[in-house]
Amino acid sequence: MTHSSENDVPTETPQLKFLRRMVTTLTVVMVCGFLVVLTLLVIRLSSTGPTLPEAIALPDGITARAVTFGEGWIAVVTQENEILILNSLSGAIEQRVKITVGEN
């Protein structure tokens, strides 16, 4: 009768050792990727947007259809097919662009 001794530890095959290292490496890569995505989300969501004025004063009779904010300017598309470029600090009209729609 043979007795198993404490010295008889089963040896790890090379394939099993490779698989264990691969799983560990992939786990580390996934954790690092998750941390990067989480960090980018926190940075992106915590940034402030553009500074918006409390109100935009348009000339009498002009109705806005769309508004776009840029660095130092505000573009307002009106119902009269016109684009007004306003100074974002003073609100003064800097430029008017008439929109002409071509026939197809």
PDB file of C-alpha atoms in Angstrom:
ATOM      1  CA  MET A   1       0.000   0.000   0.000  1.00  0.00           C
ATOM      2  CA  THR A   2       1.294   3.407  -0.910  1.00  0.00           C
ATOM      3  CA  HIS A   3       0.819   6.491   1.151  1.00  0.00           C
ATOM      4  CA  SER A   4       0.522   9.896  -0.390  1.00  0.00           C
ATOM      5  CA  SER A   5       3.042  12.218   1.049  1.00  0.00           C
ATOM      6  CA  GLU A   6       3.018  15.972   1.305  1.00  0.00           C
ATOM      7  CA  ASN A   7       5.849  16.148  -1.214  1.00  0.00           C
ATOM      8  CA  ASP A   8       3.647  14.789  -3.983  1.00  0.00           C
ATOM      9  CA  VAL A   9       2.260  18.092  -5.291  1.00  0.00           C
ATOM     10  CA  PRO A  10       0.759  17.825  -8.749  1.00  0.00           C
ATOM     11  CA  THR A  11       2.824  19.808 -11.220  1.00  0.00           C
ATOM     12  CA  GLU A  12       1.178  22.495 -13.304  1.00  0.00           C
ATOM     13  CA  THR A  13       1.144  21.820 -17.018  1.00  0.00           C
ATOM     14  CA  PRO A  14       2.483  24.568 -19.331  1.00  0.00           C
ATOM     15  CA  GLN A  15      -0.958  25.062 -20.897  1.00  0.00           C
ATOM     16  CA  LEU A  16      -2.589  25.554 -17.503  1.00  0.00           C
ATOM     17  CA  LYS A  17       0.130  28.011 -16.467  1.00  0.00           C
ATOM     18  CA  PHE A  18      -0.357  29.955 -19.726  1.00  0.00           C
ATOM     19  CA  LEU A  19      -4.129  30.013 -19.242  1.00  0.00           C
ATOM     20  CA  ARG A  20      -3.814  31.271 -15.654  1.00  0.00           C
ATOM     21  CA  ARG A  21      -1.468  34.084 -16.725  1.00  0.00           C
ATOM     22  CA  MET A  22      -3.738  35.005 -19.654  1.00  0.00           C
ATOM     23  CA  VAL A  23      -6.815  35.286 -17.417  1.00  0.00           C
ATOM     24  CA  THR A  24      -4.906  37.401 -14.896  1.00  0.00           C
ATOM     25  CA  THR A  25      -3.596  39.699 -17.644  1.00  0.00           C
ATOM     26  CA  LEU A  26      -7.025  40.125 -19.195  1.00  0.00           C
ATOM     27  CA  THR A  27      -8.521  40.913 -15.792  1.00  0.00           C
ATOM     28  CA  VAL A  28      -5.929  43.634 -15.187  1.00  0.00           C
ATOM     29  CA  VAL A  29      -6.546  45.114 -18.665  1.00  0.00           C
ATOM     30  CA  MET A  30     -10.325  45.137 -18.117  1.00  0.00           C
ATOM     31  CA  VAL A  31      -9.998  46.861 -14.739  1.00  0.00           C
ATOM     32  CA  CYS A  32      -7.650  49.491 -16.217  1.00  0.00           C
ATOM     33  CA  GLY A  33     -10.027  50.071 -19.149  1.00  0.00           C
ATOM     34  CA  PHE A  34     -12.977  50.469 -16.809  1.00  0.00           C
ATOM     35  CA  LEU A  35     -11.047  53.013 -14.735  1.00  0.00           C
ATOM     36  CA  VAL A  36     -10.130  54.980 -17.876  1.00  0.00           C
ATOM     37  CA  VAL A  37     -13.755  55.052 -19.075  1.00  0.00           C
ATOM     38  CA  LEU A  38     -14.973  56.076 -15.624  1.00  0.00           C
ATOM     39  CA  THR A  39     -12.357  58.859 -15.414  1.00  0.00           C
ATOM     40  CA  LEU A  40     -13.274  60.188 -18.869  1.00  0.00           C
ATOM     41  CA  LEU A  41     -16.968  60.209 -17.975  1.00  0.00           C
ATOM     42  CA  VAL A  42     -16.323  62.133 -14.769  1.00  0.00           C
ATOM     43  CA  ILE A  43     -14.138  64.679 -16.589  1.00  0.00           C
ATOM     44  CA  ARG A  44     -16.618  65.109 -19.441  1.00  0.00           C
ATOM     45  CA  LEU A  45     -19.742  65.380 -17.297  1.00  0.00           C
ATOM     46  CA  SER A  46     -18.208  67.753 -14.745  1.00  0.00           C
ATOM     47  CA  SER A  47     -17.040  70.331 -17.310  1.00  0.00           C
ATOM     48  CA  THR A  48     -19.089  73.481 -17.622  1.00  0.00           C
ATOM     49  CA  GLY A  49     -20.791  74.389 -20.861  1.00  0.00           C
ATOM     50  CA  PRO A  50     -20.744  77.733 -22.620  1.00  0.00           C
ATOM     51  CA  THR A  51     -21.587  80.871 -20.676  1.00  0.00           C
ATOM     52  CA  LEU A  52     -25.152  81.731 -21.604  1.00  0.00           C
ATOM     53  CA  PRO A  53     -26.679  85.178 -21.288  1.00  0.00           C
ATOM     54  CA  GLU A  54     -29.762  85.653 -19.111  1.00  0.00           C
ATOM     55  CA  ALA A  55     -31.758  86.950 -22.094  1.00  0.00           C
ATOM     56  CA  ILE A  56     -31.232  87.844 -25.745  1.00  0.00           C
ATOM     57  CA  ALA A  57     -32.892  91.057 -26.892  1.00  0.00           C
ATOM     58  CA  LEU A  58     -33.993  90.876 -30.531  1.00  0.00           C
ATOM     59  CA  PRO A  59     -35.279  93.835 -32.568  1.00  0.00           C
ATOM     60  CA  ASP A  60     -39.057  94.317 -32.593  1.00  0.00           C
ATOM     61  CA  GLY A  61     -40.966  91.959 -34.873  1.00  0.00           C
ATOM     62  CA  ILE A  62     -38.198  89.347 -35.098  1.00  0.00           C
ATOM     63  CA  THR A  63     -38.912  85.823 -33.864  1.00  0.00           C
ATOM     64  CA  ALA A  64     -36.100  83.331 -33.296  1.00  0.00           C
ATOM     65  CA  ARG A  65     -36.274  79.839 -34.814  1.00  0.00           C
ATOM     66  CA  ALA A  66     -32.855  78.606 -33.664  1.00  0.00           C
ATOM     67  CA  VAL A  67     -29.910  79.844 -31.596  1.00  0.00           C
ATOM     68  CA  THR A  68     -26.249  78.840 -31.723  1.00  0.00           C
ATOM     69  CA  PHE A  69     -23.579  79.941 -29.252  1.00  0.00           C
ATOM     70  CA  GLY A  70     -19.925  80.434 -30.220  1.00  0.00           C
ATOM     71  CA  GLU A  71     -16.827  82.029 -28.703  1.00  0.00           C
ATOM     72  CA  GLY A  72     -17.797  85.695 -28.401  1.00  0.00           C
ATOM     73  CA  TRP A  73     -20.859  85.506 -30.665  1.00  0.00           C
ATOM     74  CA  ILE A  74     -24.429  84.252 -30.809  1.00  0.00           C
ATOM     75  CA  ALA A  75     -26.162  83.289 -34.072  1.00  0.00           C
ATOM     76  CA  VAL A  76     -29.952  83.598 -34.228  1.00  0.00           C
ATOM     77  CA  VAL A  77     -31.943  82.174 -37.150  1.00  0.00           C
ATOM     78  CA  THR A  78     -35.151  84.152 -37.549  1.00  0.00           C
ATOM     79  CA  GLN A  79     -38.586  83.413 -38.997  1.00  0.00           C
ATOM     80  CA  GLU A  80     -37.768  85.895 -41.776  1.00  0.00           C
ATOM     81  CA  ASN A  81     -35.004  83.565 -43.134  1.00  0.00           C
ATOM     82  CA  GLU A  82     -32.218  85.702 -41.778  1.00  0.00           C
ATOM     83  CA  ILE A  83     -29.230  84.925 -39.565  1.00  0.00           C
ATOM     84  CA  LEU A  84     -28.310  87.550 -36.984  1.00  0.00           C
ATOM     85  CA  ILE A  85     -24.797  87.427 -35.522  1.00  0.00           C
ATOM     86  CA  LEU A  86     -24.849  89.089 -32.103  1.00  0.00           C
ATOM     87  CA  ASN A  87     -21.992  90.063 -29.816  1.00  0.00           C
ATOM     88  CA  SER A  88     -22.277  87.762 -26.794  1.00  0.00           C
ATOM     89  CA  LEU A  89     -21.223  90.488 -24.351  1.00  0.00           C
ATOM     90  CA  SER A  90     -23.154  93.521 -25.585  1.00  0.00           C
ATOM     91  CA  GLY A  91     -25.961  91.814 -27.528  1.00  0.00           C
ATOM     92  CA  ALA A  92     -25.440  94.210 -30.447  1.00  0.00           C
ATOM     93  CA  ILE A  93     -26.037  92.946 -33.984  1.00  0.00           C
ATOM     94  CA  GLU A  94     -22.659  92.560 -35.681  1.00  0.00           C
ATOM     95  CA  GLN A  95     -23.818  90.985 -38.932  1.00  0.00           C
ATOM     96  CA  ARG A  96     -27.017  90.094 -40.817  1.00  0.00           C
ATOM     97  CA  VAL A  97     -27.085  87.311 -43.385  1.00  0.00           C
ATOM     98  CA  LYS A  98     -30.126  86.854 -45.631  1.00  0.00           C
ATOM     99  CA  ILE A  99     -30.916  83.204 -46.408  1.00  0.00           C
ATOM    100  CA  THR A 100     -32.067  82.579 -49.962  1.00  0.00           C
ATOM    101  CA  VAL A 101     -33.516  79.203 -50.783  1.00  0.00           C
ATOM    102  CA  GLY A 102     -32.854  78.027 -54.352  1.00  0.00           C
ATOM    103  CA  GLU A 103     -35.454  76.230 -56.445  1.00  0.00           C
ATOM    104  CA  ASN A 104     -34.860  72.536 -57.217  1.00  0.00           C
TER     105      ASN A 104
END
